[in-house]
Coordinates of C-alpha atoms and ligand atoms in Angstrom, one line a residue:
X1 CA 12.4 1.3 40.7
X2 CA 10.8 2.1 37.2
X3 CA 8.9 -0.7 36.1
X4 CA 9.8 -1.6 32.5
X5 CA 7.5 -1.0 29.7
X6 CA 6.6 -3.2 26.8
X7 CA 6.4 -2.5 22.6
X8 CA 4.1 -4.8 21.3
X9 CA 5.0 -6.1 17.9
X10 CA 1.8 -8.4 16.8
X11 CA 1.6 -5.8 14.1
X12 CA 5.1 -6.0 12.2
X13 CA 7.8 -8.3 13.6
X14 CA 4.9 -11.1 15.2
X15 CA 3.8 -12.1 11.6
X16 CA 6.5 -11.2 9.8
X17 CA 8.4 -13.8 11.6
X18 CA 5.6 -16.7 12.1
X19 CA 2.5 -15.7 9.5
X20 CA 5.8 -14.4 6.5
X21 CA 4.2 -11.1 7.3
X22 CA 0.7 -11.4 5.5
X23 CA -1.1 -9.8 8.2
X24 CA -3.4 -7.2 6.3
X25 CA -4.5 -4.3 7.3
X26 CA -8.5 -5.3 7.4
X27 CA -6.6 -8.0 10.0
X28 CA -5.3 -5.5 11.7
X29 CA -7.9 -2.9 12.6
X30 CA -10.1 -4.2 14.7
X31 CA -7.1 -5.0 17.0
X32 CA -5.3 -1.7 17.2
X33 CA -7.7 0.5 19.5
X34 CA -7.0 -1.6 21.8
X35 CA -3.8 -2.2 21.7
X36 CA -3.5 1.7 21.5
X37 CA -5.1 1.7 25.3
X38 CA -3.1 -1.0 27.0
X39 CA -0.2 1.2 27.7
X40 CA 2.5 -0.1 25.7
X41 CA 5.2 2.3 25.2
X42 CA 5.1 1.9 21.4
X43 CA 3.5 -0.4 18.7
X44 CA 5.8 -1.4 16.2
X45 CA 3.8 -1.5 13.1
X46 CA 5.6 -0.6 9.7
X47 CA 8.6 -1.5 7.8
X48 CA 11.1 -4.6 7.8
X49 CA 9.1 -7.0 5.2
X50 CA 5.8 -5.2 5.8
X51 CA 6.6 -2.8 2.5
X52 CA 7.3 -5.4 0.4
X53 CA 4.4 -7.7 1.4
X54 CA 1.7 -5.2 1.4
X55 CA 2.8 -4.4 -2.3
X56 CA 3.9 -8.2 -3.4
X57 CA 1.0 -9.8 -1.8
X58 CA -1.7 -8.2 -0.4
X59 CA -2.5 -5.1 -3.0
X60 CA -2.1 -2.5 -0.5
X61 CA -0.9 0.9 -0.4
X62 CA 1.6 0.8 2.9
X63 CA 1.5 4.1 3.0
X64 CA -2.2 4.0 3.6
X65 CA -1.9 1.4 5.9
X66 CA -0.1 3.6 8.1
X67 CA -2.2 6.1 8.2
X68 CA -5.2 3.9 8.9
X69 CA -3.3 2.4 11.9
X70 CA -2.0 5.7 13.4
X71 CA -6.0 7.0 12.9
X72 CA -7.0 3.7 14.9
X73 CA -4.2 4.0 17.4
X74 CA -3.7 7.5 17.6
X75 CA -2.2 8.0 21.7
X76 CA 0.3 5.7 21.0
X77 CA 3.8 6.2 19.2
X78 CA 4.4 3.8 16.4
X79 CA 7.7 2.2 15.1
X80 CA 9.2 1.6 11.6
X81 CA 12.0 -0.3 11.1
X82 CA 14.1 0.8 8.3
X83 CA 17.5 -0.8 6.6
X84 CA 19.4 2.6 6.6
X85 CA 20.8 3.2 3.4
X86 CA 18.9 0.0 2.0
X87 CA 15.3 1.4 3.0
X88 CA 13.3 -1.6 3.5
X89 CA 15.7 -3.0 0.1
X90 CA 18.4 -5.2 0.0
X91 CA 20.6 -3.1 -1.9
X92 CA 21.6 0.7 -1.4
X93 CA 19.8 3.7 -2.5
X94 CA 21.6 7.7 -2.6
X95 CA 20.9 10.1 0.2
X96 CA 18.1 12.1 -1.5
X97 CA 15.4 9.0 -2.0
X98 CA 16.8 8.0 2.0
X99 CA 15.9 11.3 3.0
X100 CA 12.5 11.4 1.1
X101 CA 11.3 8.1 2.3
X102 CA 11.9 8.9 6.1
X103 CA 10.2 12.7 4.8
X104 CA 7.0 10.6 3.5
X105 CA 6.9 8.3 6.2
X106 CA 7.1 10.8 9.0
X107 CA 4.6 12.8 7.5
X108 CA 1.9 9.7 7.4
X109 CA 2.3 9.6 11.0
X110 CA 5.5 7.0 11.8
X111 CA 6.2 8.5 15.7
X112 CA 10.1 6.2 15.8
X113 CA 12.6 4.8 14.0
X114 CA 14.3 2.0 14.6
X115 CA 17.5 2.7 11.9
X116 CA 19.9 -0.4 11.4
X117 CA 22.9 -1.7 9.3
X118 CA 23.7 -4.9 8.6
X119 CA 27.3 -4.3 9.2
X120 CA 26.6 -2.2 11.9
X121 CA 28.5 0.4 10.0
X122 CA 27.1 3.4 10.8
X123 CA 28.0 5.7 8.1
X124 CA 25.1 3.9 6.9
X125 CA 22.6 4.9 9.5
X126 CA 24.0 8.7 9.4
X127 CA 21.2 9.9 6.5
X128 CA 18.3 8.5 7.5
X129 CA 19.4 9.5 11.6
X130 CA 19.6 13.1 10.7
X131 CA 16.4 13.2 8.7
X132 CA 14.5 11.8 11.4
X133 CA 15.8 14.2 13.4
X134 CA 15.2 17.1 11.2
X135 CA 11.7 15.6 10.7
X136 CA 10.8 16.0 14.8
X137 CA 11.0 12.3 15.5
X138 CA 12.5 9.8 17.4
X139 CA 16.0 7.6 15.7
X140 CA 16.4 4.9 17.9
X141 CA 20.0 3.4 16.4
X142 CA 20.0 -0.2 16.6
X143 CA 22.6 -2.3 17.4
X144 CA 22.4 -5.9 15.5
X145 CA 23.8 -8.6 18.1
X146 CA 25.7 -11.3 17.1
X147 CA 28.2 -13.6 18.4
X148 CA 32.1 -14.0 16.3
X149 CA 35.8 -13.2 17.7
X150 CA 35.3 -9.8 16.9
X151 CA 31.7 -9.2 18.8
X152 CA 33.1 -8.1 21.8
X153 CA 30.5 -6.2 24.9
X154 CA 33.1 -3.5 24.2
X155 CA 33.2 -3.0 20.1
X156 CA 28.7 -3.3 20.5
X157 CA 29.2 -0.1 23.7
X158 CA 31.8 1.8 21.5
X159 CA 29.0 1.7 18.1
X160 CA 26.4 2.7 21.1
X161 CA 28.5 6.2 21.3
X162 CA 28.9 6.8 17.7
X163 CA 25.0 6.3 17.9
X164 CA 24.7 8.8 20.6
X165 CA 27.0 11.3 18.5
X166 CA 25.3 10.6 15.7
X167 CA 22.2 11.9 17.4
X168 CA 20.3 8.9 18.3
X169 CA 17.4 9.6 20.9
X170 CA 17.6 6.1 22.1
X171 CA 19.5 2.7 21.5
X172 CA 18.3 -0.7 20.7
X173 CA 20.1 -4.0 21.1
X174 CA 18.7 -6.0 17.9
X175 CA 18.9 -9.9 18.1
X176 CA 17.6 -10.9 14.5
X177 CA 18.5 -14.6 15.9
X178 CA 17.4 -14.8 19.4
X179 CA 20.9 -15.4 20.1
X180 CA 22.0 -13.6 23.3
X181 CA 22.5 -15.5 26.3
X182 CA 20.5 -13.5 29.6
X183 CA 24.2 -12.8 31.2
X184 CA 25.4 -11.2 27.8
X185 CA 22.3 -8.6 27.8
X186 CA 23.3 -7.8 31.5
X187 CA 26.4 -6.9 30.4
X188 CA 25.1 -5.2 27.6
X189 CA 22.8 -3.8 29.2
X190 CA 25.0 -2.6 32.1
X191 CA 27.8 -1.3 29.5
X192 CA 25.6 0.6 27.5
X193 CA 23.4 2.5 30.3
X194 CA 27.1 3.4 32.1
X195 CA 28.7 4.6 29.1
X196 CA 26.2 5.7 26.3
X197 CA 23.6 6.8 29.0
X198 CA 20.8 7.0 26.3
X199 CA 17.2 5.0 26.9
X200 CA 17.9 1.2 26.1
X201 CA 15.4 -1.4 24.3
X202 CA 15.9 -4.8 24.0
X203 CA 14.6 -6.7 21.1
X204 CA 14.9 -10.5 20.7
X205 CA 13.4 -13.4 19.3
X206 CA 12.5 -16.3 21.1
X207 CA 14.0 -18.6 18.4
X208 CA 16.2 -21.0 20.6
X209 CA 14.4 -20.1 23.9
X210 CA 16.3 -17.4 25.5
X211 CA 14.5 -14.4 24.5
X212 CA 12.5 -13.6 28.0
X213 CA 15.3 -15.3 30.2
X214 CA 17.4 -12.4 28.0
X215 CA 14.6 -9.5 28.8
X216 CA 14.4 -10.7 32.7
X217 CA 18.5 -10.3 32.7
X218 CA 18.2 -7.0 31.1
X219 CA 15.4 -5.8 33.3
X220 CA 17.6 -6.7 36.1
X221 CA 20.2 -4.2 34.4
X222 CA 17.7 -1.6 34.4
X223 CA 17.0 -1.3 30.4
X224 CA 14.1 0.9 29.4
X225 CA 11.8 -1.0 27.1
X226 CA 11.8 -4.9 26.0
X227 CA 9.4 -5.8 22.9
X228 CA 7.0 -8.7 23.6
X229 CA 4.2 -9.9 20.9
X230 CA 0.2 -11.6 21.8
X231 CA 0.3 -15.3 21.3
X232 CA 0.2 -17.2 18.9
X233 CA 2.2 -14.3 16.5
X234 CA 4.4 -14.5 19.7
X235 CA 7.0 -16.8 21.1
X236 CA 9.0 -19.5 19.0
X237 CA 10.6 -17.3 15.9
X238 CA 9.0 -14.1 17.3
X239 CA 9.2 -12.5 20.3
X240 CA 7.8 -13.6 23.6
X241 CA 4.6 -12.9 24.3
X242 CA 3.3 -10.5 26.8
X243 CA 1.5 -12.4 29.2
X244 CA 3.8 -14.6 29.2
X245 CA 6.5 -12.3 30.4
X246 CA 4.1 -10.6 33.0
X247 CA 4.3 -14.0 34.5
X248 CA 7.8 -14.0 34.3
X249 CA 7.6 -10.7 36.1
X250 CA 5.3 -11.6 38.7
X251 CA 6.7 -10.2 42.5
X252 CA 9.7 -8.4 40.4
X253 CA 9.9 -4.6 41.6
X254 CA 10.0 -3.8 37.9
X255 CA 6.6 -5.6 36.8
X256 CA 4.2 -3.2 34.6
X257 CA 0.9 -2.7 35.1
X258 CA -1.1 -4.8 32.2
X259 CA -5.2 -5.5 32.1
X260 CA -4.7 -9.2 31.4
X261 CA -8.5 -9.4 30.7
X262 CA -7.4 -7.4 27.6
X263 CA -4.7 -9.0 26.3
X264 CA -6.7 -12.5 26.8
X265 CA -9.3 -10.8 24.5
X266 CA -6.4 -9.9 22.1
X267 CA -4.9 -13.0 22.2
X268 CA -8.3 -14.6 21.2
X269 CA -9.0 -12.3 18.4
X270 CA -5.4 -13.1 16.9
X271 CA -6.0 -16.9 17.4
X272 CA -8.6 -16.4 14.7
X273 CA -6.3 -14.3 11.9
X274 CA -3.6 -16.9 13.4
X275 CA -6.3 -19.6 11.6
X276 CA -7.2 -17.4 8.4
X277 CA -3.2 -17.3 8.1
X278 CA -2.8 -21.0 8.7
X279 CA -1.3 -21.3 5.0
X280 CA 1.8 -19.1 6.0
X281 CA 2.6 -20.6 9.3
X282 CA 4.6 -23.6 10.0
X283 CA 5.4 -25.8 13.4
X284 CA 8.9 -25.1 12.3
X285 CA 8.7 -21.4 13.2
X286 CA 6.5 -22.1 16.7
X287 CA 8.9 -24.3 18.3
X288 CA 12.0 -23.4 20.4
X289 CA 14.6 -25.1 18.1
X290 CA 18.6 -24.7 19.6
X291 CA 20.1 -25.8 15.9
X292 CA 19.6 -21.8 15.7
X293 CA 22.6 -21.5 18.6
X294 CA 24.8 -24.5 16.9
X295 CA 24.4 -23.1 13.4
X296 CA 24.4 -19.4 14.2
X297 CA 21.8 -18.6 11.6
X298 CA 18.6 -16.4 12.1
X299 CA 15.9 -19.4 12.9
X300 CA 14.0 -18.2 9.9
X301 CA 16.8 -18.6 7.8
X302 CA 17.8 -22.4 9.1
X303 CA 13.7 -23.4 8.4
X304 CA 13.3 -21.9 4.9
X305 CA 17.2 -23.4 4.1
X306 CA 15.6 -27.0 4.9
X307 CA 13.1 -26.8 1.8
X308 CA 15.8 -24.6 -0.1
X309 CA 18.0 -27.5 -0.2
X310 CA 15.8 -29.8 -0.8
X311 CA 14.4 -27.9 -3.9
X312 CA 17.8 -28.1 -5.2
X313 CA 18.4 -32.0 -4.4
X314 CA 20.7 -30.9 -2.0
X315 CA 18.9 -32.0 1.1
X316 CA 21.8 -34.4 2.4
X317 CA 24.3 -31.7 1.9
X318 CA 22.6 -29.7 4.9
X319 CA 25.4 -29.8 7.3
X320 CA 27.7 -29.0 5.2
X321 CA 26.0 -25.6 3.7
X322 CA 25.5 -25.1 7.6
X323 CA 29.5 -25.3 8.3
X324 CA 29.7 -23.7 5.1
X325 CA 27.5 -20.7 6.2
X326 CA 30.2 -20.2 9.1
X327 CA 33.1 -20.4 7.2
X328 CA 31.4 -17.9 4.4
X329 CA 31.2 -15.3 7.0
X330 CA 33.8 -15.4 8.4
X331 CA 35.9 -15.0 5.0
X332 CA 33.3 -12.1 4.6
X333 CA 34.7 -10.5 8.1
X334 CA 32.2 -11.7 10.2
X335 CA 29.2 -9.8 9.1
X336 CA 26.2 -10.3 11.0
X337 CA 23.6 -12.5 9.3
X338 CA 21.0 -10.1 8.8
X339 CA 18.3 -8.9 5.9
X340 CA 20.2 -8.6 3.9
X341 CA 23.5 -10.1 4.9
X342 CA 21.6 -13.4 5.9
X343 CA 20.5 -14.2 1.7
X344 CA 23.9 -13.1 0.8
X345 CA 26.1 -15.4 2.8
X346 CA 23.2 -18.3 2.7
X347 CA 23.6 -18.3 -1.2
X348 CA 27.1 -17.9 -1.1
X349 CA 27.5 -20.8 0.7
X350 CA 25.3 -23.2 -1.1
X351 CA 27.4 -22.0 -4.2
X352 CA 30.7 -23.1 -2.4
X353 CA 29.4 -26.7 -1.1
X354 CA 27.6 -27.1 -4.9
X355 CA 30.5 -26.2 -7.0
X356 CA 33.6 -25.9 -4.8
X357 CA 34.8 -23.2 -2.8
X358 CA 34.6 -19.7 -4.3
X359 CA 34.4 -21.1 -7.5
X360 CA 31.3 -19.1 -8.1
X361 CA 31.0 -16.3 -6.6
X362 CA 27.9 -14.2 -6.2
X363 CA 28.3 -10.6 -6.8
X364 CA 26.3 -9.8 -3.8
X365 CA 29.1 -11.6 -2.3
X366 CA 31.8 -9.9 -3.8
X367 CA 30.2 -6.6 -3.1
X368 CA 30.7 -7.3 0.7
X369 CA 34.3 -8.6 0.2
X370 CA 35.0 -5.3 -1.7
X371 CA 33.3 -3.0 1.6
X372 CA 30.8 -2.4 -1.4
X373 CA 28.0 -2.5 1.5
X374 CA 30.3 -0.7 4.0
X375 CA 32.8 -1.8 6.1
X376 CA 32.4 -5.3 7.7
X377 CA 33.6 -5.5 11.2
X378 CA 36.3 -7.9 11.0
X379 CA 39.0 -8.5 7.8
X380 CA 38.0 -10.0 4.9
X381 CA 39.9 -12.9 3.6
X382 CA 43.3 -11.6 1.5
X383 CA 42.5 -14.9 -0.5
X384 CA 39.1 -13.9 -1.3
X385 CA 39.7 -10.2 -2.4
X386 CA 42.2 -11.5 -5.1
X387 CA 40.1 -14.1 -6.1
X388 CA 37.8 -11.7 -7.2
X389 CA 40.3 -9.0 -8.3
X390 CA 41.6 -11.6 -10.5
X391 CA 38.7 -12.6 -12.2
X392 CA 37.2 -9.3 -12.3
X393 CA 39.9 -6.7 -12.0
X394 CA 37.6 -4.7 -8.8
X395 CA 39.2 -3.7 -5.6
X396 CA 37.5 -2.7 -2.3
X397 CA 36.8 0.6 -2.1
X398 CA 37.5 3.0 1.1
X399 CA 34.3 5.4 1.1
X400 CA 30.9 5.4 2.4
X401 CA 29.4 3.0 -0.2
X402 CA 26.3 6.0 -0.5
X403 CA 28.9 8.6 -1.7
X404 CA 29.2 6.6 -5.1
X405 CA 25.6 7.4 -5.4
X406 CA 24.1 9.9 -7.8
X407 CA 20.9 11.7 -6.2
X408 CA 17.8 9.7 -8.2
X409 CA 15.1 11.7 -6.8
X410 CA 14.3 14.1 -9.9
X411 CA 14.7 11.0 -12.7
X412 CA 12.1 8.8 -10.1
X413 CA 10.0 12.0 -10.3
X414 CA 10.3 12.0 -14.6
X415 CA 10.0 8.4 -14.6
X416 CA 6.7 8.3 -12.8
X417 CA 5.4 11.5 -14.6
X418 CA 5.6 9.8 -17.9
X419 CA 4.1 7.0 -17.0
X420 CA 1.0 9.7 -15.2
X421 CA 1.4 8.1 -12.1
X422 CA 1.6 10.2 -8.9
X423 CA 4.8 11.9 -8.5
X424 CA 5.3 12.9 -4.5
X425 CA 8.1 11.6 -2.2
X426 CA 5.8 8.5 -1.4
X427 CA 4.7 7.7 -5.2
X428 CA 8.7 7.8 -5.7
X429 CA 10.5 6.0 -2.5
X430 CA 7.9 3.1 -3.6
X431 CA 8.7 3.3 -7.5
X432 CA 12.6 3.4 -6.8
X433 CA 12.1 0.5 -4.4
X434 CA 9.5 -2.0 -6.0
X435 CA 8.8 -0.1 -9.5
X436 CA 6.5 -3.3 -10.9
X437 CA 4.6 -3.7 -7.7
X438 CA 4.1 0.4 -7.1
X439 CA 3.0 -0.2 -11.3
X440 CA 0.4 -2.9 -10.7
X441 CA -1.0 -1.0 -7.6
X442 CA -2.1 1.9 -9.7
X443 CA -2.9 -0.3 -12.8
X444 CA -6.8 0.5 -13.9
X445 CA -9.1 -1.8 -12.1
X446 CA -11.5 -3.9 -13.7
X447 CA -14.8 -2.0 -13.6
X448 CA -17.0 -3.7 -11.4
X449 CA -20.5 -4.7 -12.9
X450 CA -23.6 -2.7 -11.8
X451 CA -26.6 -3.7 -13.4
X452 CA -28.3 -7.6 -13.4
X453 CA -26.3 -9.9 -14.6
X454 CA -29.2 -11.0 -17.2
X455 CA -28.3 -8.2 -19.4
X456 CA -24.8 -8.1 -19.0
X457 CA -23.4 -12.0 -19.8
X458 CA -21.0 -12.7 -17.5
X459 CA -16.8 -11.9 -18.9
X460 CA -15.2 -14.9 -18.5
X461 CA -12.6 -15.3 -15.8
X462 CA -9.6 -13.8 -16.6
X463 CA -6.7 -15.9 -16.6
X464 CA -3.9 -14.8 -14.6
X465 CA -0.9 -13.5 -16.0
X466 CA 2.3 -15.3 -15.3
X467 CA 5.3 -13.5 -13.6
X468 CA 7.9 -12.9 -17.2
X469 CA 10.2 -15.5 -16.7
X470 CA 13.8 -14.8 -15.9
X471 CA 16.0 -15.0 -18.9
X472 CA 18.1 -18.9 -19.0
X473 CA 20.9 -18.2 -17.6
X474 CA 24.2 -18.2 -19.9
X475 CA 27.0 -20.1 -20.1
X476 CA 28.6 -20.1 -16.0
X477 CA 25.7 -19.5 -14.9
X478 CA 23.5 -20.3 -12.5
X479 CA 19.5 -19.7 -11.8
X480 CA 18.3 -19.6 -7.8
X481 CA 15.4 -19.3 -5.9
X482 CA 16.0 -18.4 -2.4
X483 CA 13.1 -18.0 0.0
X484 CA 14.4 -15.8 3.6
X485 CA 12.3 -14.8 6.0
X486 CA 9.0 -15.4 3.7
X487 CA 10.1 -13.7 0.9
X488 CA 10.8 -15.3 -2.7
X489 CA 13.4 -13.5 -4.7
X490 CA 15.0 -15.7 -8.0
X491 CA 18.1 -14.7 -9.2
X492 CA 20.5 -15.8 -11.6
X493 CA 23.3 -16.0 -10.3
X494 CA 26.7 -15.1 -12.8
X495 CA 29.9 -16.4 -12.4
X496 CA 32.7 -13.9 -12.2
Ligands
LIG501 CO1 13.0 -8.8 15.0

C-alpha cells in the first residue's frame, strides 16, 4: 500500500488561520530549506489572505516573497490558493486580469494551484483552470465541503467530473470549517477515487476536532495527500499538525516516512515566531471549540463574530445572529460559507436581527440572490428575489457572472503608466486588486540618513497618516466594520 504523503501549510493556511496571516517573509526563511528536505509532497505557501497581508500589513512585495521562498525551497512544488474569478478578492474580476495573474504567478515559480469557488460553481474556476494549464502547471480543482439538504456525497462526486473535464490534474476536498465527520471523507473519498479517478487531497481544519480522525478515515479510503501544519501554527483553527498525525499513523500500512528530529527542530523554531506573533493569536483560535458543528460557521468566523457583536452592543443578540446566519443561507440557496460567502451572509444576518428581516439588504447580498456571483447550489428564496426586485427593479441573471465583464487589462496598464509605476502583468493583477496598497508599496521612501547625526539635526518623527475616513453614511444607511478571518474591511452598507 502507498503510504500517504503530507503538504505542509505552516507557511499560508497555519498563520493565516491562528497568527491572521502575519507571518513575514524574514519569518519565513530560515524555516523553508528545511521544510524543502523533509519530503513533503508540496508546501503551500502563497495566496488565500497572504496577498492582502503582505501588501496591508507587512510592506512586502508578494510577488517577491515568492520567489524568495521557491529560491530557498527550490526541490519542492509550492501551492497557491486562488478564489477563481475573485483572485485572492472578494469580488469578480474579467478573464484577461484572471489569466494574467495566474501568467505572473506561474512565472515567479508557483508549481500548483489550488482553484476554488465559493459556490462551487465551476464556470468560475474554468479561466484560471485552463491558464494553469496552458502555463505547464498543476490545477488542482477544489471542492469546498459543507453540510445543507442539498450537499449530498453525490452532487460533491458529480462537481469532481466537471473538474476532471474541466482539466483538473488533481482534486481537493476543501473543509474551510473543519466540518466533515471521518465517515463522510470515507465516502468521499471512496466516491471520488471510483468515479473521478483523479489524485485526491484532503484539506481540513481541526476547528471542532475532527480534522485528523477525518485524514485517518480518508487514508483508510486510499486518498493521495492530506495537509498537516508544525505546532503551534497547527491544530485548533488550522490544520493538524504533523507529528501529531505520524502518531496517529503509527503501525498503519500507510504511515510516511518523516525525520521527527526535524520537525521537532521546526516546531521549536516556529514556537519562537509563534511568540514574536503573540499580538495576532488568540486561545479562541487554539482550542477545539464544537459551537463550530452547532452553528455551522467557519471557526474563524464564530471567534471574530464574538467581538463583532460586541463592538456593535449587540453581544446578547449572539444566538440569534447565529440562527440568523442559518436561515440567511439558506434563503441564499445554501451557499457554502466561504471567503467570501462567509462576510456576506455574516453581515447579512446581523442586518436582519438589527433591523428586521431583509429590511436592509446588503448588496453583496443581493448580488448572490440575483446568481450575480454564480449560481448557488440550492434555490434562492422567491420571497427574497422580489424583495429586491421591488426595491430595486434587478433580476437574477442566467450567465456566467465573468461574461458581463469587460477585459481591464490594457486600462490597468494606462492607469499604472500615468502614474510611472511598473506596468507588467504583476504591477497590474496587484493594482486592479489592492490599487492603494500596490500605491504605497512603490511610494518614495524616506532617504535614510548617512552621515553623523551632529551635522544633520535629527527630522522629527513623522506622524502617521490616518486611513481617509469613509464618507457618513446617508440617510438608510448604515456604516460596518467586519473583521473575517483577520482581515478588517469597513463598509457602509446602503439600503436598497
Ligand atoms: Co484552509
Amino acid at each position: 500500500m502507498k503510504p500517504v504523503q503530507f503538504n505542509n501549510t505552516v507557511l499560508r493556511d497555519g498563520h493565516q488561520s491562528l497568527a491572521a496571516t502575519r507571518m513575514t517573509t524574514a519569518q519565513m526563511l530560515p524555516a523553508a530549506p528545511i521544510l524543502d528536505g523533509m519530503g513533503f509532497a508540496g508546501l503551500e505557501t502563497w495566496g488565500g489572505a497572504t496577498i492582502d497581508s503582505c501588501l496591508r500589513f507587512l510592506g512586502e512585495n508578494p510577488f517577491d516573497r515568492l520567489r524568495a521562498l521557491k529560491k530557498a525551497a527550490p526541490q519542492t512544488p509550492q501551492l497557491m490558493l486562488l478564489r477563481g474569478q475573485n483572485i485572492v478578492q472578494y469580488t469578480s474580476f474579467p478573464d484577461d486580469v484572471v489569466e494574467a495573474f495566474v501568467r505572473a504567478d506561474a512565472a515567479a515559480g508557483q508549481d500548483i494551484f489550488r482553484v476554488f469557488d465559493a459556490l462551487n460553481d465551476t464556470r468560475n474556476l474554468a479561466t484560471a483552470i485552463k491558464t494553469v494549464k496552458a502555463c505547464g502547471k498543476h490545477a488542482r480543482g477544489e471542492i469546498c465541503y459543507t453540510t445543507s439538504p442539498v450537499h449530498t456525497v453525490e452532487a460533491f462526486v458529480k462537481m469532481g467530473v466537471e473538474l476532471r473535464e474541466l482539466g483538473c490534474d488533481s482534486i481537493g476536498i476543501k473543509d474551510m470549517s473543519g466540518v466533515i465527520a471521518p465517515r463522510v471523507a470515507f465516502d468521499m473519498v471512496t466516491q471520488l477515487r471510483a468515479r473521478v479517478g483523479l489524485p485526491i487531497t484532503l484539506h481540513t481544519h481541526d476547528t471542532a476536532g475532527l480534522g485528523a480522525a477525518a485524514y485517518l478515515a480518508a487514508i483508510d479510503a486510499g486518498v493521495d495527500i492530506v495537509e498537516t501544519s508544525i505546532a503551534p501554527f497547527a491544530n485548533g483553527t488550522a490544520q493538524p499538525d504533523t507529528l501529531r498525525m505520524l502518531a496517529l499513523l503509527e503501525g498503519h500500512p500507510r504511515q510516511p516516512d518523516f525525520d521527527r528530529r526535524k520537525l521537532a527542530e521546526l516546531r521549536e523554531y516556529f514556537t519562537g515566531v509563534y511568540k514574536e506573533l503573540g499580538k495576532f493569536t488568540s486561545p479562541d483560535n487554539e482550542r477545539v471549540d464544537s459551537d463550530t458543528l452547532i452553528y455551522q460557521v467557519p471557526g474563524g468566523m464564530l471567534s471574530n463574530f464574538r467581538n463583532q457583536l460586541k463592538e456593535q452592543n449587540m453581544a446578547d443578540k449572539f444566538d440569534a445572529v447565529m440562527s440568523e446566519i442559518f436561515y440567511v443561507r439558506e434563503a441564499l440557496g445554501w451557499i457554502p460559507l466561504v471567503t467570501p460567502t462567509s462576510q456576506i451572509v455574516g453581515t447579512q444576518a446581523m442586518l436582519n436581527v438589527k433591523f428586521g428581516r431583509w429590511k436592509t439588504i446588503a448588496p453583496a447580498a443581493a448580488d448572490i440572490a440575483l446568481n450575480k456571483y454564480g449560481r448557488p447550489p440550492g434555490t434562492v428564496s422567491p420571497e427574497l428575489i422580489k424583495l429586491i426586485a421591488d426595491r430595486t427593479g434587478q433580476k437574477p441573471i442566467d450567465g456566467r457572472p465573468a461574461d458581463a465583464l469587460a477585459p481591464r487589462m490594457p486600462k490597468l496598464r494606462e492607469e499604472l503608466a500615468a502614474k510611472a509605476l511598473p506596468t507588467d502583468d504583476e504591477a497590474c493583477v496587484l493594482w486592479a486588486m489592492f490599487p492603494q496598497e500596490f500605491a504605497k508599496l512603490h511610494a518614495p521612501k524616506p532617504a535614510a540618513a548617512t552621515t553623523t547625526a551632529a551635522v544633520i539635526p535629527t527630522p522629527p518623527p513623522v506622524a502617521p497618516v490616518p486611513a481617509a475616513p469613509l464618507p457618513p453614511p446617508g440617510p438608510g444607511a448604515h456604516r460596518y466594520r467586519l473583521t473575517i478571518a483577520g482581515q478588517t474591511t469597513e463598509a457602509v452598507v446602503e439600503e436598497i
